[in-house]
Amino acid sequence: MIDNWPILSIITFLPLAGVLSLLLIRGDERSIAQNSRYVALWVSSFTFLVSLPILIGFDSTLTGYHFEEKAVWLAGTGIGYHMGVDGISMPFVLLSTFLTPLAILASWQAITVRVREYMIAFLVLETMMVGMFVSLDMLMFYLFFEAVLIPMFLIIGIWGGPRRVYAAFKFFLYTLLGSVLMLVCMLAIYIDAGTTDIPVLAGHRFSESMQTWLFLGFLASFAVKVPMWPLHTWLPDAHVEAPTAGSMILAGVLLKMGGYGFLRFSLPMFPMASEYFAPLIFTLSIIAVIYTSLVALAQSDMKKMIAYSSVAHMGFVTIGIFTLTEQGIAGAMFQMISHGLVSAALFFCVGVVYDRLHTRDISAYGGVATVMPRYAVFFMFMMLASVGLPGTSGFVGEMLVLVGAWHVSSWVAFFTATGLVLGATYMLWLYRRVMFGAIVNDAVKNMEPMQMREFTIFLPLSFLVLLFGVYPMALLDVMAVSIQFVLDGLSANGLSVLAQN
Amino acid sequence: MYSLIVFLPLLGAVIAGFLSLYNRDRAAEIVTVSGLLLSLLFSIIAFANVAIGGVPETVVVARWISSGTFIADWSLRFDALTAVMLIVVTGVSSMVHIYSIGYMSHDNARARFMAYLSLFTFAMLMLVTADNLVQMFFGWEGVGVASYLLIGFWYKKEPAHTAAMKAFVVNRVGDFGFALGILAVYALFGSVQFDDIFAQSSVIAATEMNFLGYRLPALEVAGILLFIGAMGKSAQLGLHTWLPDAMEGPTPVSALIHAATMVTAGVFMICRLSPMLEFAPLALDVITVIGALTAIFAATVGMTQFDIKRVIAYSTCSQLGYMFFAAGVSAYPAAMFHLTTHAFFKALLFLGAGSVIHAMSDEQDLRNMGGIWKKVPVTYAMMWIGSLALAGFPFFAGYYSKDMILEAAYAANSGVGNMAFWLGCLAAFLTAFYSWRLLIMAFHGAPRASAEVMAHVHESPRVMTLPLLVLAIGAVFAGWLGYEMFVGKDMAQFWGASIFILPNNTAMVDAHHVPTWVKLLPIVLATSGVALAALFYGYWTSMPARIAAAFRPIHQLFYNKWYFDEIYDAVFVRPAVRLGAYLWQRGDRDTIDGFGPDGMSALVYRLSGFCSRVQTGFVFHYAFAMLIGVVVLVSWYYLRFKGA
């Protein structure tokens, strides 16, 4: 019965229905705020529940797209309404629907002004994120991909910190400049292929020179999103100024749009160019891993440090994807999901202490473990997951990426693996300075212990990080067939040397 | 039932972890100790079945990671090598658990402590039962984390959390090698499963691989990369700097993790990989050299230190060197034998030292001890037994195992073997010297502590001395009991397929037929070491200071641990932080943002400023501009077409 429902459209547009009901709330300012929080929380939680059937009903043995929906949109133009998920996009849909209620819960007390507008922004953001991952039409994808920007821009620019306007514009400009080039490329694709249907385009053969230009155009957009070095400088600023929940979604989902784009467009549609430009990607990614890890060492702002660590971790992702091997791509996918959970949790860790002390300056802390022992457990766990401890989700992705990288060249693996050492250094140093030692700042002594609400956010995140660490097959099984499909496409284009593994 | 050995400690750790949130210390102690004792019981059964009965077994628990042909399972391998480690790990761990009840009785986070101890034990058991390299890596990093948590247990103390972080990061450097080693092995064998690796090693031996631009013998590369991991975990020369600092942790931790079990993981790994490393002679030579150098290096440092725990820590480092060079000359059984006996007597020494520290009101400096032997007779006797075993006096455990190693090194009859033999003999002399230096300084002579401290000196409670007794029994009898099984005539049958030695690597067999002087030399050296220590610290007490003054540069070098920390700090740590700051300020801010968004927006701002300034609103400005324009246009037109 459920098979016939347009479930992906429901998941996508359900949050918008929530927006409508938010608009209907009446009353004095306090009750509007409180009701908005609850409405947003319930709507997003319900959306998560509704998204579960695509996990349960997902037959990971079948290639192709599941839960497909097709409708005529612009008849006769080759542009249509087309949705569907495969093993690559399905985990991201769930990641988005899973993180949104947690992010809303994380803003419960931190956001006190314009609460309704804030919640609207978050629900719109959810629609756009989910829509982007389920779109199988290039035009739809583009619309969602770009529209994600708007609510995030508002979240940073209105509810952010002191330099929020600078950060919001930097964020907006970078991403917009990249996507303008992508739009041009999409027009070229449409003219060449006569359709915007992604599965059809994946089978379309573009000429070699065209692939080169299209690849570079898409790269401009995706590299900003990932972000790849040297297009990463918007990220630390955006994170530092964004409210906690904004950072959680930004790091948790928005950074994955680039990696997803590479897998959805670059590899299937421009296989030759992907292989041709792989060394460039490796170089930039290795620089990202080492450079941003070193920069993270020098930070005195907690959020900035975690933001830089995100760049380093996403470096693993781009390396994994462009190894064009099964392990590399699976590792990259795994790393994206894992980073989505871990970095969201880490940004929330910062948010928890920020809500109490109203500073992100590391030196203002020290000895927090004494006053907040339970928080210390979660922070420690997420810190260890971030450094890729085996048994947490962080390990599996990094290990598989390294396996793929060694397949390409021992140099790539060697430099990538330095991230293991550097990552441990800055994360442990951060933890040590914030959590350990004697309490020097009197304000730390008066920090409240963890609330039930905060506990509720940490618990599911920790559970999944542990689950994916101990039983990663839960995720690897889902992705395997779709990754193999991408690889088959590559070898069909004569790239058998790399794809064989 | 076998999987219970591994998972009971985990269960104990989880329960104790929850109990720690509610400060139920006593309950946590009961849960973890009983978990460990059960695990020990099952380990003994497993040892009887697997090692003595000769029935290896593998328990597959679940699939862990699988992507393409890269497959790693959760799977527990029980063979003779594992069985020996099971006894060592659960044996020492359960004694340390019990001892901790007494030692930590004044601490208010005992439940957390017990949870960490059990967590460590679980990780260590995962390591020794691993059936593939990736699971071994899981245990490997798991014990690293447990060690990090336990070194930093007193997290409010600055030195404790500094040492904890140092231990983790230095180990990560080793793990970097381990991880690359796993990748190399997978690239070569197409599998990380031990059985697959061992089955193909003889075939792969001839292959070369491209590593960082060089074509190198593949197995040598993989072997050395994995050995780098072992160097980190087992504190071998170069990656040893974390171990002495790790003594900031509570003493039971030093006994369990930094003496008996975790630090021997590297030795275990090398022995586990014997079927592969036998085909990598160069890697084995590297192991021998590093092991021999560590043995002598650590001994030289150990004899100059004053912190009672650091002396023993350097001693551990040195003894691990012995085990490595034994493995390096293909005498894996001897290495495992020493690993086992060492676990007992070194844990005994550490727990004995803990008992001394406990008695002396947390004093660790040997210079502030002395004259207490009558007040702590049991501890004193235990320290004697431990030292006799460590120095290798006849019929104590170390006598059998250490002599076996030296004899094997001699019998290897190779350049590196001889080097290891002579350095090992010299280190044996130094070992005896620093052991009795410690004994005499700690227990004999005039009391150097304050009267108040001396008034408090007391023997430890029975919950602490009882584990000491158990370990002492091991330190006395383990060598005698294990000799025939581990390295004697039952050797081949005992180890079965778990250790592989190429037929032409005969060090292990020839070790039994070395000249008499080789057998006697270590005892003679040990005795003279003791005599010299007795002379220097018992009778002629001004002598050490005079010698130190006379050979000041050398003494300073030893005392400052060969300046490794200073060099690493200057070469790696500070430059990394400075480079980070530089890249951030000059790279991100000045260059990328300067030419990127900030530069662009400044440019746009200036341009638009210029454009708006042009529009002044005065008619005569515009008229003047028009006039200039007309003049330019006319002149251009004139010049352009006049010539035509």
XYZ file of N, CA and C in Angstrom, chain B residues 360-469:
330
model
N 54.864 5.832 52.045
C 55.607 7.077 52.242
C 54.735 8.312 52.010
N 53.456 8.193 52.117
C 52.536 9.324 51.904
C 52.757 9.975 50.540
N 52.694 9.156 49.491
C 52.779 9.619 48.101
C 54.120 10.239 47.716
N 55.170 9.844 48.391
C 56.510 10.294 47.997
C 57.038 9.353 46.922
N 57.590 9.926 45.834
C 58.116 9.070 44.766
C 59.612 9.227 44.568
N 60.209 10.211 45.209
C 61.620 10.504 44.960
C 62.491 9.638 45.857
N 63.368 8.852 45.215
C 64.240 7.954 45.974
C 65.116 8.705 46.965
N 65.415 9.964 46.636
C 66.296 10.736 47.518
C 65.632 11.049 48.852
N 64.284 10.943 48.868
C 63.585 11.218 50.120
C 63.085 9.953 50.795
N 63.702 8.833 50.471
C 63.265 7.575 51.086
C 64.391 7.040 51.949
N 64.422 5.739 52.120
C 65.498 5.103 52.871
C 65.078 4.747 54.286
N 65.689 3.655 54.776
C 65.497 3.268 56.167
C 64.112 2.794 56.531
N 63.402 2.215 55.603
C 62.037 1.815 55.944
C 61.835 0.307 55.896
N 62.895 -0.445 55.617
C 62.666 -1.864 55.305
C 62.054 -2.628 56.459
N 62.370 -2.232 57.678
C 61.801 -2.960 58.809
C 60.318 -2.671 58.974
N 59.909 -1.492 58.496
C 58.510 -1.115 58.689
C 57.590 -1.723 57.640
N 58.133 -2.057 56.501
C 57.295 -2.644 55.434
C 57.911 -3.974 54.991
N 57.962 -4.964 55.861
C 58.706 -6.192 55.544
C 58.173 -6.933 54.322
N 56.842 -6.996 54.195
C 56.301 -7.764 53.065
C 56.684 -7.091 51.754
N 56.425 -5.788 51.685
C 56.774 -5.053 50.484
C 58.256 -5.208 50.172
N 59.066 -5.113 51.210
C 60.514 -5.217 51.032
C 60.880 -6.570 50.428
N 60.308 -7.617 50.979
C 60.595 -8.954 50.457
C 60.143 -9.077 49.006
N 58.979 -8.510 48.706
C 58.452 -8.590 47.339
C 59.368 -7.863 46.361
N 59.860 -6.706 46.792
C 60.750 -5.952 45.914
C 62.045 -6.730 45.672
N 62.508 -7.440 46.691
C 63.691 -8.280 46.501
C 63.420 -9.368 45.480
N 62.293 -10.012 45.628
C 61.975 -11.096 44.682
C 61.893 -10.544 43.267
N 61.172 -9.416 43.137
C 61.044 -8.804 41.819
C 62.400 -8.456 41.235
N 63.270 -7.867 42.047
C 64.579 -7.456 41.542
C 65.441 -8.656 41.187
N 65.385 -9.700 42.013
C 66.162 -10.900 41.700
C 65.701 -11.492 40.373
N 64.393 -11.487 40.184
C 63.867 -12.030 38.929
C 64.273 -11.154 37.755
N 64.195 -9.846 37.950
C 64.539 -8.917 36.870
C 66.009 -9.038 36.490
N 66.870 -9.101 37.506
C 68.301 -9.169 37.221
C 68.700 -10.528 36.681
N 67.829 -11.509 36.795
C 68.104 -12.813 36.212
C 68.965 -13.694 37.092
N 68.727 -13.682 38.396
C 69.481 -14.583 39.265
C 68.902 -15.991 39.177
N 69.799 -16.962 39.310
C 69.394 -18.346 39.050
C 68.126 -18.753 39.766
N 67.314 -19.435 39.037
C 66.069 -20.075 39.480
C 64.921 -19.098 39.703
N 65.185 -17.787 39.547
C 64.048 -16.872 39.468
C 63.623 -16.770 38.004
N 62.407 -16.236 37.792
C 61.818 -16.313 36.447
C 62.704 -15.691 35.378
N 63.242 -14.510 35.667
C 64.012 -13.809 34.650
C 65.262 -14.569 34.237
N 65.759 -15.403 35.129
C 66.972 -16.163 34.824
C 66.765 -17.024 33.588
N 65.641 -17.693 33.547
C 65.390 -18.604 32.429
C 65.167 -17.838 31.143
N 64.335 -16.804 31.237
C 63.917 -16.168 29.990
C 64.980 -15.227 29.446
N 65.601 -14.440 30.322
C 66.567 -13.482 29.811
C 67.805 -14.203 29.286
N 68.264 -15.216 29.997
C 69.423 -15.953 29.509
C 69.125 -16.613 28.170
N 67.881 -17.083 28.056
C 67.482 -17.710 26.791
C 67.623 -16.713 25.648
N 67.208 -15.474 25.917
C 67.275 -14.454 24.867
C 68.720 -14.180 24.485
N 69.563 -14.004 25.493
C 70.958 -13.692 25.198
C 71.628 -14.853 24.467
N 71.298 -16.052 24.892
C 71.892 -17.205 24.219
C 71.422 -17.307 22.773
N 70.135 -17.005 22.569
C 69.623 -17.052 21.197
C 70.293 -15.991 20.340
N 70.476 -14.798 20.916
C 71.136 -13.739 20.152
C 72.545 -14.175 19.771
N 73.228 -14.810 20.718
C 74.577 -15.286 20.415
C 74.529 -16.360 19.340
N 73.561 -17.275 19.496
C 73.488 -18.405 18.584
C 73.048 -17.992 17.181
N 72.444 -16.823 17.068
C 72.012 -16.371 15.746
C 73.210 -16.238 14.827
N 74.373 -15.946 15.450
C 75.622 -15.972 14.703
C 75.597 -15.018 13.514
N 74.978 -13.865 13.717
C 74.955 -12.878 12.661
C 75.495 -11.564 13.229
N 75.745 -10.610 12.362
C 76.268 -9.320 12.824
C 75.344 -8.681 13.835
N 74.060 -8.546 13.451
C 73.115 -7.884 14.358
C 72.898 -8.732 15.605
N 72.963 -10.042 15.440
C 72.794 -10.933 16.586
C 73.891 -10.699 17.619
N 75.123 -10.626 17.132
C 76.239 -10.384 18.052
C 76.116 -9.024 18.729
N 75.739 -8.030 17.936
C 75.561 -6.701 18.507
C 74.522 -6.764 19.634
N 73.402 -7.440 19.351
C 72.352 -7.546 20.360
C 72.873 -8.284 21.582
N 73.689 -9.332 21.355
C 74.206 -10.107 22.479
C 75.052 -9.224 23.400
N 75.990 -8.504 22.813
C 76.901 -7.721 23.667
C 76.179 -6.553 24.322
N 75.328 -5.863 23.572
C 74.573 -4.769 24.196
C 73.652 -5.318 25.269
N 73.089 -6.489 25.019
C 72.195 -7.111 25.992
C 72.940 -7.472 27.263
N 74.199 -7.965 27.124
C 74.996 -8.304 28.304
C 75.291 -7.053 29.122
N 75.677 -6.006 28.412
C 75.971 -4.755 29.105
C 74.720 -4.251 29.823
N 73.582 -4.329 29.128
C 72.330 -3.881 29.742
C 71.990 -4.745 30.949
N 72.354 -6.036 30.908
C 72.081 -6.922 32.051
C 72.855 -6.444 33.270
N 74.091 -6.019 33.026
C 74.906 -5.479 34.115
C 74.228 -4.224 34.693
N 73.826 -3.334 33.808
C 73.197 -2.090 34.265
C 71.871 -2.372 34.967
N 71.158 -3.379 34.469
C 69.881 -3.726 35.088
C 70.075 -4.078 36.560
N 71.055 -4.962 36.795
C 71.324 -5.365 38.178
C 71.738 -4.144 38.996
N 72.527 -3.287 38.380
C 73.013 -2.102 39.091
C 71.844 -1.204 39.513
N 70.987 -0.836 38.544
C 69.933 0.122 38.928
C 68.874 -0.521 39.818
N 68.693 -1.845 39.692
C 67.710 -2.497 40.556
C 68.148 -2.426 42.016
N 69.426 -2.699 42.247
C 69.870 -2.655 43.649
C 70.092 -1.230 44.121
N 70.390 -0.349 43.198
C 70.426 1.068 43.551
C 69.063 1.479 44.107
N 68.021 1.037 43.408
C 66.659 1.359 43.841
C 66.355 0.731 45.194
N 66.678 -0.546 45.313
C 66.388 -1.245 46.572
C 67.076 -0.563 47.750
N 68.369 -0.287 47.578
C 69.133 0.267 48.695
C 68.650 1.679 49.019
N 68.445 2.482 47.952
C 68.024 3.861 48.212
C 66.633 3.915 48.842
N 65.759 2.998 48.428
C 64.391 3.062 48.942
C 64.281 2.523 50.364
N 65.008 1.465 50.642
C 64.740 0.761 51.906
C 65.831 0.921 52.963
N 67.080 1.105 52.510
C 68.180 1.049 53.481
C 68.714 2.433 53.808
N 69.761 2.410 54.601
C 70.419 3.657 54.973
C 69.606 4.440 55.978
N 70.053 5.659 56.211
C 69.343 6.505 57.167
C 68.086 7.051 56.514
N 66.987 7.164 57.260
C 65.768 7.736 56.681
C 66.023 9.176 56.226
N 65.562 9.491 55.016
C 65.751 10.846 54.511
C 64.428 11.605 54.429
N 63.355 10.933 54.793
C 62.061 11.607 54.781
C 61.856 12.357 56.095
N 60.878 13.246 56.107
C 60.599 14.007 57.319
C 60.065 13.071 58.413
N 60.219 13.490 59.644
C 59.785 12.652 60.765
C 58.299 12.346 60.667
N 57.549 13.338 60.165
C 56.100 13.154 60.066
C 55.760 12.016 59.103
N 56.433 12.041 57.957
C 56.201 10.979 56.983
C 56.634 9.640 57.550
N 57.787 9.645 58.193
C 58.311 8.385 58.729
C 57.372 7.792 59.773
N 56.707 8.664 60.510
C 55.789 8.176 61.535
C 54.606 7.446 60.925
N 54.276 7.840 59.674
C 53.129 7.231 59.012
C 53.447 5.964 58.240
N 54.730 5.661 58.106
C 55.098 4.516 57.277
C 54.451 3.255 57.835
N 53.737 2.550 56.968
C 53.022 1.371 57.431
C 52.967 0.360 56.304
N 52.821 -0.895 56.692
C 52.645 -1.922 55.671
C 51.260 -1.764 55.052
N 51.167 -2.115 53.779
C 49.879 -1.953 53.097
C 48.871 -2.985 53.569
N 47.582 -2.723 53.395
C 46.561 -3.684 53.816
C 46.647 -4.969 53.010
N 45.963 -5.987 53.496
C 46.093 -7.297 52.872
C 45.568 -7.310 51.437
N 44.568 -6.480 51.151
C 44.016 -6.463 49.791
C 45.094 -6.017 48.801
N 46.112 -5.342 49.288
C 47.216 -4.971 48.403
C 48.347 -5.985 48.446
N 48.641 -6.554 49.623
C 49.781 -7.472 49.690
C 49.457 -8.844 49.104
N 48.187 -9.218 49.139
C 47.820 -10.524 48.604
C 48.124 -10.641 47.109
N 47.685 -9.667 46.293
C 48.061 -9.732 44.878
C 49.577 -9.755 44.694
N 50.285 -9.043 45.574
C 51.744 -9.063 45.478
C 52.257 -10.488 45.654
N 51.679 -11.192 46.611
C 52.123 -12.559 46.853
C 51.889 -13.436 45.632
